[in-house]
Each structure stands twice: as C-alpha cells, then as structure tokens.
C-alpha cells in the first residue's frame, strides 16, 4: 500500500459517506449531491446528512437533504472553498440554517499516514498490544478519546504504555468502516509531554497497516496538542468536514436542552 493508495481509499470512503463519486473530490468546481444511507458508510454517521461539507483541499462536495440543496449551493458558490469552513463566513451559513431548525455542529480535520514519515517511535515505558477482550475495564473517563463506551463493539485494537504495571497511556482504534480504522489516544496528565502519545499512535498505525486497513486520525482545528501529535506520529492533514445538525441535537450536546423553559 502506498501513500497515494491510502488517500484513494479515504476518498472512496468519503464517497460512500456522501453518496457521490470519489472523483468528485478532485473536481475543479464545487458539487452538491443528495445524501443517502449507504451500507458501507462509517458506522457512527447518522445518515442521511442534513447538510454536510467535505473538502480534500480542492473544492467542496456538499451532501444534503433536498430542503438544504439551495442553501448549500449558494453558500459554497459565494466564498472560496477554504474560507467556507471558517468564520466570519460561517455566520452566513448559520443564518440560513437556523430558520430550518439546524446549525453547524461538527467541524474537524482528518489525517492520514504519510508512509514516507511513519515509523514506530520509541517509548520510554513498556508497551503492550491490546485487543478488544482487554478493553472491558478501560471504559473510563481518562481513556474516553481512545475508547468509546457508546460503540464498544467497534473498538478492535490498541497499544498501551505501562509504568510499573499501571496503564499510563492508551492509543486504540475503532473499526468505523470496512477499510479504515480511526485512532484515538489518551495519556494520563502527569505523563504527558514525554513522547508517549506519538509512540503509541505511530505503533498502532503500523499495526493497523499490517492488518491491511488504513489508519486515520481526527481532531478539531483548535486542538493544537492533538494536531502536533498527528504530525509527530507520521500523519498528514488530508481532508476536512463540517456537519449541520438539528438545533435540538446541538442543545442536548451543549447541555442546554430545556434551559429556557426551566428558566421561565
């Protein structure tokens, strides 16, 4: 598998997620498609999308429900692709979405391994390869980036770092789709800035590739520490996504559902 093949696999997966062609992400112009469920889409996605934007650094593919088609088309036609994922232009999109009971909810950058840079980095602590059967007692807050309590069945592989028998760092991956496994990593606060995260992330990425799957990594633009870990671990930024959700869903995630009623 080459780095170019890895990127192609990612585009193919994005195409299944968005209900479009992999080549649509390479077009010189933006494209709007109708969203639809797909049996091979990433398993945590809630499809069809209301309004979802993806860019691999060229232009934008917007995957939407019919009622959001013109909103998405107008928005991505108004501004350069790179600026559609940032303020102040996002306020324009929000102004169109909110009357329909929706708004921007998720924004993230996705990373893929650069095989020219990826290699197992050394760790000053002992490490151990972990499997799903080893995760049972680890669904705790300190490991919530590496493991997902709500989707335990997807967590398949991990690498742990141990200090005198105590788990101090954990990178684990979820089988989010047939070809790609997503890496998350946690390190206990007192063990950070010691290279543990990058050692575990790079080791797990190599283990995933050895199993014929593509490792990928996701973080928010504002999460500088996570982005630095991706770079140190041999990953490169590959695509970005932005997703709108119903206002009711956003309120629940913010812990503000029912707030105005209770206040009254």
Short mmCIF file of C-alpha atoms in Angstrom, two decimals:
data_model
loop_
_atom_site.label_atom_id
_atom_site.label_comp_id
_atom_site.label_asym_id
_atom_site.label_seq_id
_atom_site.Cartn_x
_atom_site.Cartn_y
_atom_site.Cartn_z
CA UNK A 1 0.00 0.00 0.00
CA UNK A 2 1.36 3.43 -0.97
CA UNK A 3 0.50 6.83 0.45
CA UNK A 4 -1.37 7.59 -2.78
CA UNK A 5 -3.40 4.40 -2.43
CA UNK A 6 -4.23 5.32 1.15
CA UNK A 7 -5.60 8.69 0.04
CA UNK A 8 -7.62 6.99 -2.69
CA UNK A 9 -9.15 4.59 -0.16
CA UNK A 10 -10.11 7.57 2.01
CA UNK A 11 -11.76 9.33 -0.94
CA UNK A 12 -13.66 6.16 -1.76
CA UNK A 13 -14.90 6.00 1.81
CA UNK A 14 -15.91 9.67 1.78
CA UNK A 15 -17.80 8.99 -1.43
CA UNK A 16 -19.82 6.24 0.25
CA UNK A 17 -20.46 8.54 3.22
CA UNK A 18 -21.58 11.41 0.97
CA UNK A 19 -23.36 9.47 -1.80
CA UNK A 20 -21.06 10.73 -4.55
CA UNK A 21 -18.13 9.60 -6.70
CA UNK A 22 -14.55 9.54 -5.35
CA UNK A 23 -13.56 11.71 -8.31
CA UNK A 24 -15.99 14.43 -7.16
CA UNK A 25 -13.42 15.43 -4.52
CA UNK A 26 -10.94 16.24 -7.30
CA UNK A 27 -13.22 18.36 -9.47
CA UNK A 28 -12.24 21.96 -10.21
CA UNK A 29 -15.72 23.09 -9.18
CA UNK A 30 -17.93 22.53 -6.14
CA UNK A 31 -20.66 19.89 -6.22
CA UNK A 32 -23.90 19.36 -4.32
CA UNK A 33 -25.33 15.84 -4.02
CA UNK A 34 -28.32 14.39 -2.20
CA UNK A 35 -27.36 12.47 0.91
CA UNK A 36 -28.45 8.85 1.33
CA UNK A 37 -27.73 5.94 3.65
CA UNK A 38 -25.04 3.52 2.45
CA UNK A 39 -24.35 0.07 3.93
CA UNK A 40 -20.59 0.72 3.87
CA UNK A 41 -20.64 4.24 5.31
CA UNK A 42 -18.75 4.96 8.51
CA UNK A 43 -20.77 3.23 11.19
CA UNK A 44 -21.12 6.20 13.53
CA UNK A 45 -22.60 8.55 10.92
CA UNK A 46 -26.27 9.50 11.12
CA UNK A 47 -27.45 9.37 7.52
CA UNK A 48 -28.83 10.98 5.53
CA UNK A 49 -26.99 14.18 6.39
CA UNK A 50 -28.95 17.38 6.78
CA UNK A 51 -26.13 19.45 5.37
CA UNK A 52 -22.56 18.17 5.26
CA UNK A 53 -19.45 19.66 3.62
CA UNK A 54 -16.24 17.82 2.71
CA UNK A 55 -13.05 19.11 1.10
CA UNK A 56 -9.83 17.29 0.22
CA UNK A 57 -8.12 20.60 -0.43
CA UNK A 58 -9.59 21.17 -3.87
CA UNK A 59 -13.21 22.27 -3.90
CA UNK A 60 -16.20 21.22 -1.78
CA UNK A 61 -18.69 18.38 -2.01
CA UNK A 62 -21.88 19.17 -0.11
CA UNK A 63 -24.06 16.18 0.77
CA UNK A 64 -27.51 17.38 1.76
CA UNK A 65 -31.19 16.67 2.11
CA UNK A 66 -33.33 18.18 -0.62
CA UNK A 67 -34.56 21.08 1.51
CA UNK A 68 -30.95 22.21 2.10
CA UNK A 69 -29.78 21.91 -1.50
CA UNK A 70 -30.08 25.57 -2.48
CA UNK A 71 -28.68 26.80 0.83
CA UNK A 72 -25.58 24.66 0.37
CA UNK A 73 -25.20 25.58 -3.30
CA UNK A 74 -25.49 29.30 -2.60
CA UNK A 75 -23.04 29.15 0.29
CA UNK A 76 -20.22 27.23 -1.40
CA UNK A 77 -20.64 29.33 -4.53
CA UNK A 78 -20.28 32.59 -2.62
CA UNK A 79 -16.87 32.09 -0.98
CA UNK A 80 -13.56 30.33 -1.77
CA UNK A 81 -13.64 26.73 -0.58
CA UNK A 82 -11.00 27.23 2.12
CA UNK A 83 -12.98 30.07 3.70
CA UNK A 84 -16.28 28.18 3.80
CA UNK A 85 -15.03 26.31 6.86
CA UNK A 86 -14.32 29.36 9.00
CA UNK A 87 -15.82 32.48 10.45
CA UNK A 88 -17.00 35.06 9.60
CA UNK A 89 -18.47 33.26 6.57
CA UNK A 90 -19.93 30.52 8.77
CA UNK A 91 -22.29 33.10 10.25
CA UNK A 92 -23.86 33.45 6.82
CA UNK A 93 -24.50 29.71 6.67
CA UNK A 94 -25.89 29.68 10.20
CA UNK A 95 -28.27 32.48 9.28
CA UNK A 96 -29.72 30.32 6.52
CA UNK A 97 -29.83 27.09 8.53
CA UNK A 98 -31.38 28.29 11.77
CA UNK A 99 -34.81 29.16 10.31
CA UNK A 100 -34.96 25.49 9.26
CA UNK A 101 -34.15 24.35 12.78
CA UNK A 102 -30.48 23.46 12.18
CA UNK A 103 -26.99 24.88 12.58
CA UNK A 104 -23.34 23.92 12.18
CA UNK A 105 -22.47 21.32 14.82
CA UNK A 106 -19.27 19.44 13.94
CA UNK A 107 -16.06 20.74 12.36
CA UNK A 108 -12.95 18.58 12.15
CA UNK A 109 -9.71 17.92 10.33
CA UNK A 110 -8.80 14.36 9.30
CA UNK A 111 -5.30 12.95 8.97
CA UNK A 112 -3.82 10.01 7.06
CA UNK A 113 -0.41 8.34 7.44
CA UNK A 114 2.45 9.52 5.28
CA UNK A 115 4.33 6.30 4.63
CA UNK A 116 7.50 8.27 3.93
CA UNK A 117 7.50 9.51 7.53
CA UNK A 118 5.57 6.89 9.51
CA UNK A 119 7.62 4.56 11.69
CA UNK A 120 7.41 3.20 15.22
CA UNK A 121 8.67 5.85 17.62
CA UNK A 122 10.46 4.81 20.83
CA UNK A 123 8.63 4.86 24.16
CA UNK A 124 10.39 5.25 27.50
CA UNK A 125 7.81 2.94 29.09
CA UNK A 126 6.94 -0.65 28.30
CA UNK A 127 4.19 -1.12 25.74
CA UNK A 128 1.73 -3.91 25.04
CA UNK A 129 -0.57 -4.72 22.12
CA UNK A 130 -4.19 -4.88 23.28
CA UNK A 131 -7.27 -6.48 21.73
CA UNK A 132 -11.00 -5.99 22.27
CA UNK A 133 -11.01 -8.52 25.11
CA UNK A 134 -8.52 -6.32 27.01
CA UNK A 135 -10.73 -3.21 26.95
CA UNK A 136 -13.51 -4.36 29.29
CA UNK A 137 -12.31 -2.45 32.34
CA UNK A 138 -10.98 0.57 30.45
CA UNK A 139 -14.19 2.39 29.55
CA UNK A 140 -13.40 5.18 31.97
CA UNK A 141 -13.18 8.99 31.53
CA UNK A 142 -9.39 9.05 31.32
CA UNK A 143 -9.50 6.82 28.22
CA UNK A 144 -12.51 8.41 26.53
CA UNK A 145 -10.59 9.58 23.45
CA UNK A 146 -9.09 6.16 22.84
CA UNK A 147 -12.24 4.13 23.54
CA UNK A 148 -15.95 4.86 23.02
CA UNK A 149 -18.37 3.47 25.60
CA UNK A 150 -21.34 4.00 23.27
CA UNK A 151 -19.76 1.95 20.46
CA UNK A 152 -17.75 -0.69 22.30
CA UNK A 153 -18.34 -3.20 19.54
CA UNK A 154 -16.20 -1.12 17.14
CA UNK A 155 -13.10 -0.93 19.37
CA UNK A 156 -10.76 -3.58 17.98
CA UNK A 157 -7.09 -2.90 18.70
CA UNK A 158 -4.86 -0.81 20.94
CA UNK A 159 -1.37 -0.19 22.27
CA UNK A 160 -0.89 0.63 25.94
CA UNK A 161 2.07 2.15 27.79
CA UNK A 162 2.74 0.91 31.32
CA UNK A 163 4.73 2.30 34.22
CA UNK A 164 5.38 -0.42 36.81
CA UNK A 165 2.27 -2.26 35.67
CA UNK A 166 -0.03 0.80 35.61
CA UNK A 167 -1.57 1.88 32.33
CA UNK A 168 -0.41 5.46 31.72
CA UNK A 169 -1.17 5.90 28.01
CA UNK A 170 -3.52 4.27 25.55
CA UNK A 171 -3.99 4.50 21.80
CA UNK A 172 -6.89 2.46 20.43
CA UNK A 173 -8.79 2.25 17.19
CA UNK A 174 -12.36 1.65 16.13
CA UNK A 175 -13.37 -0.25 13.00
CA UNK A 176 -15.50 2.60 11.73
CA UNK A 177 -15.79 1.11 8.26
CA UNK A 178 -14.57 -1.88 6.29
CA UNK A 179 -11.30 -0.33 5.11
CA UNK A 180 -10.41 2.36 7.67
CA UNK A 181 -9.84 2.29 11.44
CA UNK A 182 -9.84 5.51 13.46
CA UNK A 183 -7.18 6.13 16.13
CA UNK A 184 -7.78 7.95 19.40
CA UNK A 185 -5.19 8.44 22.15
CA UNK A 186 -5.10 9.40 25.84
CA UNK A 187 -2.19 9.90 28.23
CA UNK A 188 -2.57 10.49 31.97
CA UNK A 189 -1.83 14.17 32.77
CA UNK A 190 1.32 13.51 34.81
CA UNK A 191 2.84 11.50 31.93
CA UNK A 192 2.26 13.99 29.13
CA UNK A 193 5.00 15.73 27.11
CA UNK A 194 7.17 12.64 27.28
CA UNK A 195 6.56 11.35 23.75
CA UNK A 196 4.12 8.65 24.88
CA UNK A 197 1.21 9.76 22.66
CA UNK A 198 3.27 9.77 19.47
CA UNK A 199 4.95 6.47 20.35
CA UNK A 200 1.59 4.79 20.87
CA UNK A 201 -0.08 6.44 17.87
CA UNK A 202 2.72 5.51 15.48
CA UNK A 203 2.89 1.93 16.79
CA UNK A 204 -0.86 1.47 16.45
CA UNK A 205 -0.84 2.96 12.94
CA UNK A 206 1.79 0.39 11.91
CA UNK A 207 -0.26 -2.42 13.46
CA UNK A 208 -3.36 -1.29 11.56
CA UNK A 209 -1.49 -1.13 8.25
CA UNK A 210 -0.09 -4.62 8.90
CA UNK A 211 -3.69 -5.83 9.01
CA UNK A 212 -4.47 -4.33 5.62
CA UNK A 213 -6.52 -1.41 6.99
CA UNK A 214 -5.99 2.34 6.70
CA UNK A 215 -5.45 4.20 9.99
CA UNK A 216 -6.92 7.68 10.25
CA UNK A 217 -6.88 10.36 12.91
CA UNK A 218 -9.27 13.22 13.63
CA UNK A 219 -9.02 16.39 15.69
CA UNK A 220 -10.51 19.85 15.97
CA UNK A 221 -8.56 22.71 14.40
CA UNK A 222 -8.21 24.28 17.84
CA UNK A 223 -6.69 21.14 19.39
CA UNK A 224 -3.07 22.10 18.83
CA UNK A 225 -1.71 19.34 21.06
CA UNK A 226 -3.59 16.66 19.11
CA UNK A 227 -2.51 18.09 15.76
CA UNK A 228 1.12 18.14 16.92
CA UNK A 229 0.79 14.51 17.93
CA UNK A 230 -0.54 13.64 14.47
CA UNK A 231 2.45 15.33 12.82
CA UNK A 232 4.99 13.70 15.13
CA UNK A 233 3.35 10.32 14.58
CA UNK A 234 3.77 10.47 10.80
CA UNK A 235 0.33 11.69 9.75
CA UNK A 236 -0.52 14.49 7.32
CA UNK A 237 -3.73 16.57 7.06
CA UNK A 238 -5.88 15.09 4.30
CA UNK A 239 -9.46 16.34 4.40
CA UNK A 240 -11.90 18.46 6.42
CA UNK A 241 -15.57 18.03 7.26
CA UNK A 242 -18.33 20.26 8.58
CA UNK A 243 -21.75 18.95 9.56
CA UNK A 244 -25.03 20.62 10.43
CA UNK A 245 -27.39 19.08 12.97
CA UNK A 246 -30.87 19.93 14.29
CA UNK A 247 -30.88 22.67 16.91
CA UNK A 248 -32.40 20.22 19.38
CA UNK A 249 -29.40 17.89 19.00
CA UNK A 250 -26.99 20.78 19.46
CA UNK A 251 -28.81 21.89 22.61
CA UNK A 252 -28.52 18.40 24.07
CA UNK A 253 -24.78 18.27 23.35
CA UNK A 254 -24.35 21.69 24.94
CA UNK A 255 -26.41 20.69 27.96
CA UNK A 256 -28.89 23.49 27.27
CA UNK A 257 -31.93 21.47 26.18
CA UNK A 258 -34.94 22.78 28.06
CA UNK A 259 -32.90 25.57 29.64
CA UNK A 260 -35.16 28.43 28.57
CA UNK A 261 -38.28 26.59 29.75
CA UNK A 262 -36.72 25.83 33.14
CA UNK A 263 -35.58 29.43 33.50
CA UNK A 264 -39.07 30.70 32.81
#
